[in-house]
Amino acid sequence: MAVAPDYAELHCLSNFSFLTGASHPEELVLAAAKLGYRALAVTDQCTLAGVVRAHEAAKECGLHLIVGTELVLEDGARLVLLARDRDGYGRLSRLVTRARRRARKGRYRVTREDVAGGLAGCLALVPTGWRAVVGDALPDADFLRLVGDAFPGDAWLAVELHLGPDDPARLAALEALGRAAGLPLLATGDVHMHARGRRALQDTLTAIRLGVPVAQAGHALFANGERHLRARARLARIYPQALLDETVAAAHRCTFSLSELRYEYPRELVPAGLTPSEHLRRLTEAGAARRFPGGVPGKVREMIEHELALVAELGYEPYFLTVHDVVRFARERGILCQGRGSAANSAVCFCLGITEVDPARMSMLFERFVSKERNEPPDIDVDFEHERREEVIQYLYEKYG
């Protein structure tokens, strides 16, 4: 029995591509892992929303998840972008944001100019499946050259074969086109569902998106159920080995994981010459002197020292400084505000003026608010008076963008 080849699926849409994908991200991840794929890229249409669930599922089953997106440009050209590293993920996120903000809700707009300069830290695939071209036409040669120039050494022509009657001829034509454009080829599936059994649902979603009954959707529906995650042995009978090997080589270059992401707070809140820890202590001590003009009670002093030590150990000082800055702005302008929730268990929050619960009069457990075991930033909820809340929002926009 022949050994099934290694394979990484690099073009896959989940149901976060609204009314297009017919499977949940976690279903796609688990199916890919069961099939023995080396990696799976979730590439929903101009969104990264589906990768969060996919990431959680991939951690559980040990699958290499690649973060990406599919873009339909204003002129109809299609492009799949994959984040290679942390910087690439940031640039990809900004491109998705710009594209969504240019259009009305639920739509987006991307032009060739948006990708002509490339996207450092990202790989680019030009899909060639049924949705990417009209009829039997090949991808636009000018667009291929643009992508090749914009992503030197990081671009591929993605061959997508779905058991059509002209697959051999189409493969030969794409190989010739790739040579002419200077782009290597790899295999992708233009996946819309984790299993063939979702085909009826996928047809229904398409009909809903078009606003017609399924029976009237006609050629807008896929010709068969091949856009699912296919067995590797089956792929070996459809694609040349070299195209399957190239998927794994490309996947190896994508090392970014959502696990790398951390909260990033403004740095300009800390005066020159001070560390965030030193600045937070200064503000806390000044606030303690205002709160307790007769001297800080011993119980409160112990709480402050304990809290500051834990905050420093976890590196959360910038978070406290950011919330303090917003509350300071509101109070200076007479905007009523009040911190609430578990933040009321913090003596530091009381000294900073974020909350109004006096630790000298309460039995407080700071670990209900911040703890090493939870390994996540605290959550400080602050209510602002409704009539003037917009002033606070505009301050945030003006200062932080």
Short mmCIF file of C-alpha atoms in Angstrom, two decimals:
data_model
loop_
_atom_site.label_atom_id
_atom_site.label_comp_id
_atom_site.label_asym_id
_atom_site.label_seq_id
_atom_site.Cartn_x
_atom_site.Cartn_y
_atom_site.Cartn_z
CA MET A 1 0.00 0.00 0.00
CA ALA A 2 1.35 3.41 -0.97
CA VAL A 3 2.12 5.82 1.86
CA ALA A 4 -0.16 8.88 1.89
CA PRO A 5 1.82 12.06 1.18
CA ASP A 6 2.30 14.89 3.64
CA TYR A 7 -0.02 17.79 2.98
CA ALA A 8 -0.96 21.19 4.41
CA GLU A 9 -4.24 22.84 3.42
CA LEU A 10 -3.56 26.54 2.86
CA HIS A 11 -6.91 27.81 1.55
CA CYS A 12 -9.87 27.05 3.79
CA LEU A 13 -13.02 28.99 4.66
CA SER A 14 -15.10 28.44 7.78
CA ASN A 15 -18.60 29.63 8.60
CA PHE A 16 -17.02 32.92 9.66
CA SER A 17 -17.09 33.63 5.93
CA PHE A 18 -20.77 34.42 6.31
CA LEU A 19 -23.12 32.33 4.12
CA THR A 20 -20.10 30.83 2.35
CA GLY A 21 -18.30 28.35 4.60
CA ALA A 22 -20.37 25.44 5.90
CA SER A 23 -18.25 24.23 8.84
CA HIS A 24 -17.18 25.65 12.18
CA PRO A 25 -13.44 26.43 12.52
CA GLU A 26 -13.05 23.76 15.19
CA GLU A 27 -14.67 21.17 12.93
CA LEU A 28 -12.17 21.97 10.20
CA VAL A 29 -9.23 21.75 12.61
CA LEU A 30 -10.29 18.43 14.08
CA ALA A 31 -10.98 16.96 10.65
CA ALA A 32 -7.57 18.09 9.35
CA ALA A 33 -5.86 16.56 12.36
CA LYS A 34 -7.74 13.28 11.89
CA LEU A 35 -6.69 13.17 8.25
CA GLY A 36 -3.06 13.62 9.25
CA TYR A 37 -2.52 17.04 7.67
CA ARG A 38 0.72 18.75 8.61
CA ALA A 39 -1.02 22.13 8.90
CA LEU A 40 -4.26 23.96 8.21
CA ALA A 41 -4.68 27.62 7.24
CA VAL A 42 -8.01 29.24 8.11
CA THR A 43 -8.43 31.95 5.47
CA ASP A 44 -11.87 33.47 5.89
CA GLN A 45 -12.92 36.35 3.67
CA CYS A 46 -11.35 39.59 4.90
CA THR A 47 -11.63 38.57 8.54
CA LEU A 48 -9.53 36.88 11.20
CA ALA A 49 -12.51 36.18 13.46
CA GLY A 50 -12.59 32.43 12.93
CA VAL A 51 -9.00 31.78 13.92
CA VAL A 52 -9.67 32.18 17.65
CA ARG A 53 -11.82 29.06 17.84
CA ALA A 54 -9.50 27.31 15.42
CA HIS A 55 -6.53 28.17 17.64
CA GLU A 56 -8.16 26.68 20.73
CA ALA A 57 -9.02 23.49 18.85
CA ALA A 58 -5.53 23.27 17.32
CA LYS A 59 -3.92 23.52 20.76
CA GLU A 60 -5.96 20.56 21.95
CA CYS A 61 -5.18 18.29 19.00
CA GLY A 62 -1.64 19.49 18.26
CA LEU A 63 -2.28 20.69 14.71
CA HIS A 64 -0.16 23.46 13.21
CA LEU A 65 -2.64 26.29 12.57
CA ILE A 66 -1.83 29.06 10.10
CA VAL A 67 -3.61 32.41 10.30
CA GLY A 68 -4.66 33.96 7.00
CA THR A 69 -7.39 35.58 4.97
CA GLU A 70 -8.86 35.51 1.49
CA LEU A 71 -9.37 38.82 -0.30
CA VAL A 72 -11.47 39.54 -3.37
CA LEU A 73 -10.05 42.70 -4.87
CA GLU A 74 -12.18 45.46 -6.28
CA ASP A 75 -11.50 44.24 -9.83
CA GLY A 76 -12.39 40.63 -9.01
CA ALA A 77 -8.86 39.26 -8.57
CA ARG A 78 -8.41 36.94 -5.59
CA LEU A 79 -5.54 36.67 -3.17
CA VAL A 80 -4.89 34.53 -0.11
CA LEU A 81 -2.50 35.98 2.47
CA LEU A 82 -0.91 33.92 5.25
CA ALA A 83 0.82 35.37 8.33
CA ARG A 84 4.37 34.10 8.46
CA ASP A 85 5.36 35.78 11.71
CA ARG A 86 4.14 38.24 14.35
CA ASP A 87 4.89 41.29 12.22
CA GLY A 88 3.06 39.73 9.30
CA TYR A 89 0.02 39.11 11.49
CA GLY A 90 0.02 42.77 12.53
CA ARG A 91 0.19 43.97 8.94
CA LEU A 92 -2.49 41.52 7.88
CA SER A 93 -4.74 42.75 10.69
CA ARG A 94 -4.26 46.36 9.64
CA LEU A 95 -5.06 45.54 6.00
CA VAL A 96 -8.28 43.76 7.02
CA THR A 97 -9.25 46.73 9.22
CA ARG A 98 -8.64 49.27 6.46
CA ALA A 99 -10.59 47.20 3.94
CA ARG A 100 -13.59 46.86 6.27
CA ARG A 101 -13.62 50.53 7.27
CA ARG A 102 -13.76 51.62 3.63
CA ALA A 103 -17.07 49.91 3.00
CA ARG A 104 -20.46 49.67 4.63
CA LYS A 105 -21.09 47.09 7.32
CA GLY A 106 -20.73 43.53 6.08
CA ARG A 107 -18.63 44.54 3.06
CA TYR A 108 -15.00 45.42 2.39
CA ARG A 109 -12.91 47.00 -0.36
CA VAL A 110 -9.36 46.10 -1.40
CA THR A 111 -7.55 47.38 -4.47
CA ARG A 112 -4.43 46.25 -6.30
CA GLU A 113 -2.67 49.28 -4.87
CA ASP A 114 -3.23 47.86 -1.36
CA VAL A 115 -1.11 44.80 -2.16
CA ALA A 116 1.25 46.22 -4.80
CA GLY A 117 3.76 47.16 -2.12
CA GLY A 118 3.67 43.70 -0.57
CA LEU A 119 3.00 42.78 3.03
CA ALA A 120 6.20 41.95 4.90
CA GLY A 121 5.90 38.85 7.04
CA CYS A 122 3.17 37.32 4.87
CA LEU A 123 2.98 34.69 2.14
CA ALA A 124 0.73 35.22 -0.88
CA LEU A 125 -1.22 32.63 -2.87
CA VAL A 126 -3.16 33.33 -6.05
CA PRO A 127 -6.06 30.84 -6.08
CA THR A 128 -7.16 29.32 -9.37
CA GLY A 129 -10.34 27.47 -8.43
CA TRP A 130 -13.79 27.88 -9.90
CA ARG A 131 -14.56 31.01 -7.88
CA ALA A 132 -11.26 32.68 -8.78
CA VAL A 133 -11.73 32.78 -12.55
CA VAL A 134 -14.56 32.99 -15.07
CA GLY A 135 -15.31 29.68 -16.79
CA ASP A 136 -12.12 28.12 -18.11
CA ALA A 137 -10.16 31.37 -18.07
CA LEU A 138 -6.75 31.44 -16.40
CA PRO A 139 -5.79 34.00 -13.74
CA ASP A 140 -4.87 37.48 -14.93
CA ALA A 141 -1.19 37.42 -15.99
CA ASP A 142 -0.72 41.07 -14.98
CA PHE A 143 -2.01 40.32 -11.51
CA LEU A 144 0.34 37.34 -11.20
CA ARG A 145 3.30 39.54 -12.08
CA LEU A 146 2.12 42.17 -9.58
CA VAL A 147 1.92 39.57 -6.81
CA GLY A 148 5.28 38.08 -7.76
CA ASP A 149 6.93 41.50 -7.62
CA ALA A 150 5.18 42.49 -4.39
CA PHE A 151 6.02 39.21 -2.60
CA PRO A 152 9.40 38.14 -4.00
CA GLY A 153 10.10 34.57 -2.94
CA ASP A 154 6.89 34.52 -0.92
CA ALA A 155 4.24 33.98 -3.62
CA TRP A 156 2.69 30.92 -5.25
CA LEU A 157 0.13 30.04 -7.87
CA ALA A 158 -2.38 27.86 -6.01
CA VAL A 159 -3.61 24.98 -8.16
CA GLU A 160 -7.16 23.97 -7.15
CA LEU A 161 -8.48 20.83 -8.84
CA HIS A 162 -11.92 19.43 -8.03
CA LEU A 163 -12.39 16.53 -10.44
CA GLY A 164 -13.54 18.69 -13.32
CA PRO A 165 -13.58 17.24 -16.83
CA ASP A 166 -10.62 19.37 -17.87
CA ASP A 167 -8.37 18.95 -14.82
CA PRO A 168 -5.35 17.52 -16.75
CA ALA A 169 -5.45 20.28 -19.35
CA ARG A 170 -6.03 22.89 -16.67
CA LEU A 171 -3.04 21.67 -14.67
CA ALA A 172 -0.82 21.85 -17.76
CA ALA A 173 -2.01 25.37 -18.52
CA LEU A 174 -1.38 26.50 -14.93
CA GLU A 175 2.11 24.99 -14.97
CA ALA A 176 2.88 26.97 -18.13
CA LEU A 177 1.40 30.13 -16.61
CA GLY A 178 3.44 29.67 -13.45
CA ARG A 179 6.65 29.34 -15.43
CA ALA A 180 5.83 32.45 -17.46
CA ALA A 181 5.02 34.48 -14.32
CA GLY A 182 7.96 33.12 -12.35
CA LEU A 183 5.70 31.72 -9.62
CA PRO A 184 6.05 28.25 -8.12
CA LEU A 185 2.94 26.08 -7.85
CA LEU A 186 1.37 24.38 -4.87
CA ALA A 187 -1.90 22.53 -4.25
CA THR A 188 -4.83 23.98 -2.34
CA GLY A 189 -8.42 22.87 -1.94
CA ASP A 190 -10.53 26.05 -1.72
CA VAL A 191 -12.13 24.21 1.20
CA HIS A 192 -15.64 25.24 2.30
CA MET A 193 -16.56 22.33 4.58
CA HIS A 194 -14.84 19.80 6.75
CA ALA A 195 -16.71 16.81 5.28
CA ARG A 196 -18.54 16.03 2.07
CA GLY A 197 -21.77 15.61 4.01
CA ARG A 198 -22.01 19.39 4.43
CA ARG A 199 -22.54 19.86 0.70
CA ALA A 200 -26.34 20.33 1.02
CA LEU A 201 -25.83 22.95 3.72
CA GLN A 202 -23.22 24.73 1.63
CA ASP A 203 -25.63 24.85 -1.33
CA THR A 204 -28.33 26.25 0.94
CA LEU A 205 -26.02 28.94 2.28
CA THR A 206 -25.12 29.95 -1.26
CA ALA A 207 -28.79 30.22 -2.23
CA ILE A 208 -29.54 32.34 0.87
CA ARG A 209 -26.61 34.61 0.06
CA LEU A 210 -27.91 35.08 -3.48
CA GLY A 211 -31.53 35.44 -2.36
CA VAL A 212 -32.88 32.63 -4.55
CA PRO A 213 -34.19 29.09 -3.97
CA VAL A 214 -31.57 26.35 -4.20
CA ALA A 215 -33.28 25.02 -7.33
CA GLN A 216 -32.71 28.37 -9.03
CA ALA A 217 -29.09 28.87 -7.92
CA GLY A 218 -27.82 27.01 -10.97
CA HIS A 219 -24.14 27.45 -11.77
CA ALA A 220 -23.63 29.54 -8.65
CA LEU A 221 -23.51 26.21 -6.79
CA PHE A 222 -20.39 24.08 -6.83
CA ALA A 223 -20.51 21.29 -9.40
CA ASN A 224 -19.70 18.61 -6.83
CA GLY A 225 -18.81 18.07 -3.18
CA GLU A 226 -15.03 18.16 -3.60
CA ARG A 227 -14.49 21.32 -1.57
CA HIS A 228 -14.06 19.43 1.66
CA LEU A 229 -10.93 18.30 3.48
CA ARG A 230 -9.91 15.33 1.36
CA ALA A 231 -7.90 12.29 2.37
CA ARG A 232 -4.21 12.58 1.59
CA ALA A 233 -4.23 9.41 -0.50
CA ARG A 234 -7.03 10.89 -2.57
CA LEU A 235 -5.07 14.11 -3.05
CA ALA A 236 -2.11 12.07 -4.28
CA ARG A 237 -4.27 10.77 -7.13
CA ILE A 238 -5.28 14.31 -8.13
CA TYR A 239 -2.11 16.41 -7.71
CA PRO A 240 1.53 15.87 -8.67
CA GLN A 241 3.69 15.00 -5.66
CA ALA A 242 5.72 18.19 -6.05
CA LEU A 243 2.64 20.37 -5.54
CA LEU A 244 1.74 18.52 -2.35
CA ASP A 245 5.30 18.76 -1.03
CA GLU A 246 5.30 22.50 -1.69
CA THR A 247 2.32 22.97 0.65
CA VAL A 248 4.33 21.57 3.55
CA ALA A 249 7.36 23.70 2.65
CA ALA A 250 5.20 26.82 2.66
CA ALA A 251 3.52 25.82 5.92
CA HIS A 252 6.90 25.40 7.61
CA ARG A 253 7.61 29.05 6.92
CA CYS A 254 4.50 30.15 8.84
CA THR A 255 5.62 30.08 12.45
CA PHE A 256 3.18 32.62 13.92
CA SER A 257 0.77 31.50 16.62
CA LEU A 258 -1.95 33.42 18.43
CA SER A 259 -0.20 32.31 21.62
CA GLU A 260 2.43 34.97 20.89
CA LEU A 261 -0.09 37.79 21.33
CA ARG A 262 -0.02 39.83 24.51
CA TYR A 263 -1.82 42.94 25.64
CA GLU A 264 0.20 45.98 24.52
CA TYR A 265 -0.33 49.17 26.49
CA PRO A 266 0.65 52.78 25.76
CA ARG A 267 4.22 53.65 26.70
CA GLU A 268 3.80 57.42 26.71
CA LEU A 269 2.03 57.29 30.09
CA VAL A 270 5.37 56.78 31.86
CA PRO A 271 7.50 59.92 32.37
CA ALA A 272 11.04 59.85 31.00
CA GLY A 273 13.52 58.34 33.40
CA LEU A 274 10.97 56.21 35.22
CA THR A 275 9.93 52.60 34.79
CA PRO A 276 6.21 51.69 34.76
CA SER A 277 6.70 50.14 38.20
CA GLU A 278 8.27 53.30 39.63
CA HIS A 279 5.57 55.53 38.13
CA LEU A 280 2.75 53.33 39.44
CA ARG A 281 4.27 53.41 42.92
CA ARG A 282 4.55 57.22 42.83
CA LEU A 283 0.92 57.61 41.84
CA THR A 284 -0.17 55.04 44.43
CA GLU A 285 1.79 56.72 47.23
CA ALA A 286 0.43 60.16 46.28
CA GLY A 287 -3.10 58.75 46.25
CA ALA A 288 -2.58 57.00 49.59
CA ALA A 289 -1.49 60.31 51.13
CA ARG A 290 -4.69 61.97 49.87
CA ARG A 291 -6.91 59.10 50.98
CA PHE A 292 -5.32 58.83 54.44
CA PRO A 293 -4.09 62.32 55.44
CA GLY A 294 -3.51 61.11 58.98
CA GLY A 295 -1.20 58.34 57.82
CA VAL A 296 -1.69 55.08 55.94
CA PRO A 297 -2.98 52.35 58.31
CA GLY A 298 -0.68 49.37 58.74
CA LYS A 299 -3.25 47.00 57.24
CA VAL A 300 -3.57 49.14 54.14
CA ARG A 301 0.22 49.53 53.82
CA GLU A 302 0.61 45.75 53.80
CA MET A 303 -2.06 45.46 51.14
CA ILE A 304 -0.44 48.11 48.94
CA GLU A 305 2.97 46.46 49.14
CA HIS A 306 1.51 43.03 48.43
CA GLU A 307 -0.46 44.29 45.44
CA LEU A 308 2.38 46.30 43.91
CA ALA A 309 4.72 43.33 44.23
CA LEU A 310 2.27 41.01 42.46
CA VAL A 311 1.48 43.58 39.76
CA ALA A 312 5.22 44.03 39.13
CA GLU A 313 5.80 40.28 39.01
CA LEU A 314 3.07 39.89 36.36
CA GLY A 315 4.01 43.06 34.46
CA TYR A 316 0.55 44.63 34.66
CA GLU A 317 1.67 48.15 35.65
CA PRO A 318 0.82 49.66 32.20
CA TYR A 319 -2.75 48.40 32.53
CA PHE A 320 -3.28 50.18 35.84
CA LEU A 321 -1.63 53.32 34.45
CA THR A 322 -3.89 53.31 31.39
CA VAL A 323 -7.09 53.02 33.45
CA HIS A 324 -5.79 55.68 35.83
CA ASP A 325 -5.23 58.01 32.86
CA VAL A 326 -8.80 57.61 31.63
CA VAL A 327 -10.28 58.11 35.11
CA ARG A 328 -8.01 61.13 35.67
CA PHE A 329 -9.31 62.72 32.45
CA ALA A 330 -12.93 62.18 33.51
CA ARG A 331 -12.49 63.56 37.01
CA GLU A 332 -10.58 66.64 35.81
CA ARG A 333 -13.59 67.51 33.64
CA GLY A 334 -16.19 66.72 36.26
CA ILE A 335 -17.44 63.60 34.48
CA LEU A 336 -18.90 61.22 37.04
CA CYS A 337 -17.24 57.80 36.99
CA GLN A 338 -16.93 54.82 39.26
CA GLY A 339 -14.89 51.62 39.15
CA ARG A 340 -16.78 48.49 40.14
CA GLY A 341 -16.60 44.71 40.20
CA SER A 342 -13.58 42.79 41.41
CA ALA A 343 -11.43 45.95 41.16
CA ALA A 344 -13.06 46.98 44.43
CA ASN A 345 -10.80 44.37 46.08
CA SER A 346 -7.73 46.46 45.27
CA ALA A 347 -6.12 48.97 47.61
CA VAL A 348 -4.04 50.28 44.70
CA CYS A 349 -7.21 51.01 42.70
CA PHE A 350 -8.58 52.88 45.72
CA CYS A 351 -5.42 54.97 46.02
CA LEU A 352 -5.45 55.72 42.29
CA GLY A 353 -9.03 57.01 42.56
CA ILE A 354 -10.44 54.27 40.34
CA THR A 355 -12.67 52.78 43.04
CA GLU A 356 -14.19 54.12 46.26
CA VAL A 357 -14.05 51.05 48.52
CA ASP A 358 -11.90 51.90 51.56
CA PRO A 359 -9.58 48.93 52.23
CA ALA A 360 -9.18 50.02 55.84
CA ARG A 361 -12.86 49.25 56.45
CA MET A 362 -13.15 46.04 54.42
CA SER A 363 -11.79 42.52 54.34
CA MET A 364 -10.48 42.38 50.77
CA LEU A 365 -8.90 39.57 48.77
CA PHE A 366 -6.72 41.01 46.01
CA GLU A 367 -6.30 37.61 44.36
CA ARG A 368 -9.99 37.74 43.44
CA PHE A 369 -8.92 40.60 41.15
CA VAL A 370 -5.38 39.62 40.11
CA SER A 371 -3.70 36.26 40.57
CA LYS A 372 -0.74 34.37 39.15
CA GLU A 373 -2.82 31.23 38.74
CA ARG A 374 -5.30 32.85 36.34
CA ASN A 375 -2.47 34.09 34.09
CA GLU A 376 -4.56 36.84 32.50
CA PRO A 377 -4.73 40.63 32.93
CA PRO A 378 -7.19 42.06 35.45
CA ASP A 379 -10.52 43.46 34.38
CA ILE A 380 -11.29 46.94 35.69
CA ASP A 381 -14.86 47.99 34.88
CA VAL A 382 -15.47 51.73 35.05
CA ASP A 383 -18.90 53.30 34.58
CA PHE A 384 -19.11 56.85 33.17
CA GLU A 385 -22.20 59.02 33.31
CA HIS A 386 -24.28 58.43 30.22
CA GLU A 387 -24.68 62.04 29.14
CA ARG A 388 -20.92 62.65 28.95
CA ARG A 389 -19.57 59.22 28.06
CA GLU A 390 -18.88 60.36 24.49
CA GLU A 391 -16.32 62.86 25.80
CA VAL A 392 -14.34 59.99 27.29
CA ILE A 393 -14.60 57.99 24.08
CA GLN A 394 -13.32 60.90 22.02
CA TYR A 395 -10.42 61.37 24.44
CA LEU A 396 -9.44 57.74 23.89
CA TYR A 397 -9.57 58.16 20.12
CA GLU A 398 -7.54 61.38 20.19
CA LYS A 399 -4.86 60.05 22.51
CA TYR A 400 -4.56 56.40 21.52
CA GLY A 401 -5.89 56.32 17.96
#
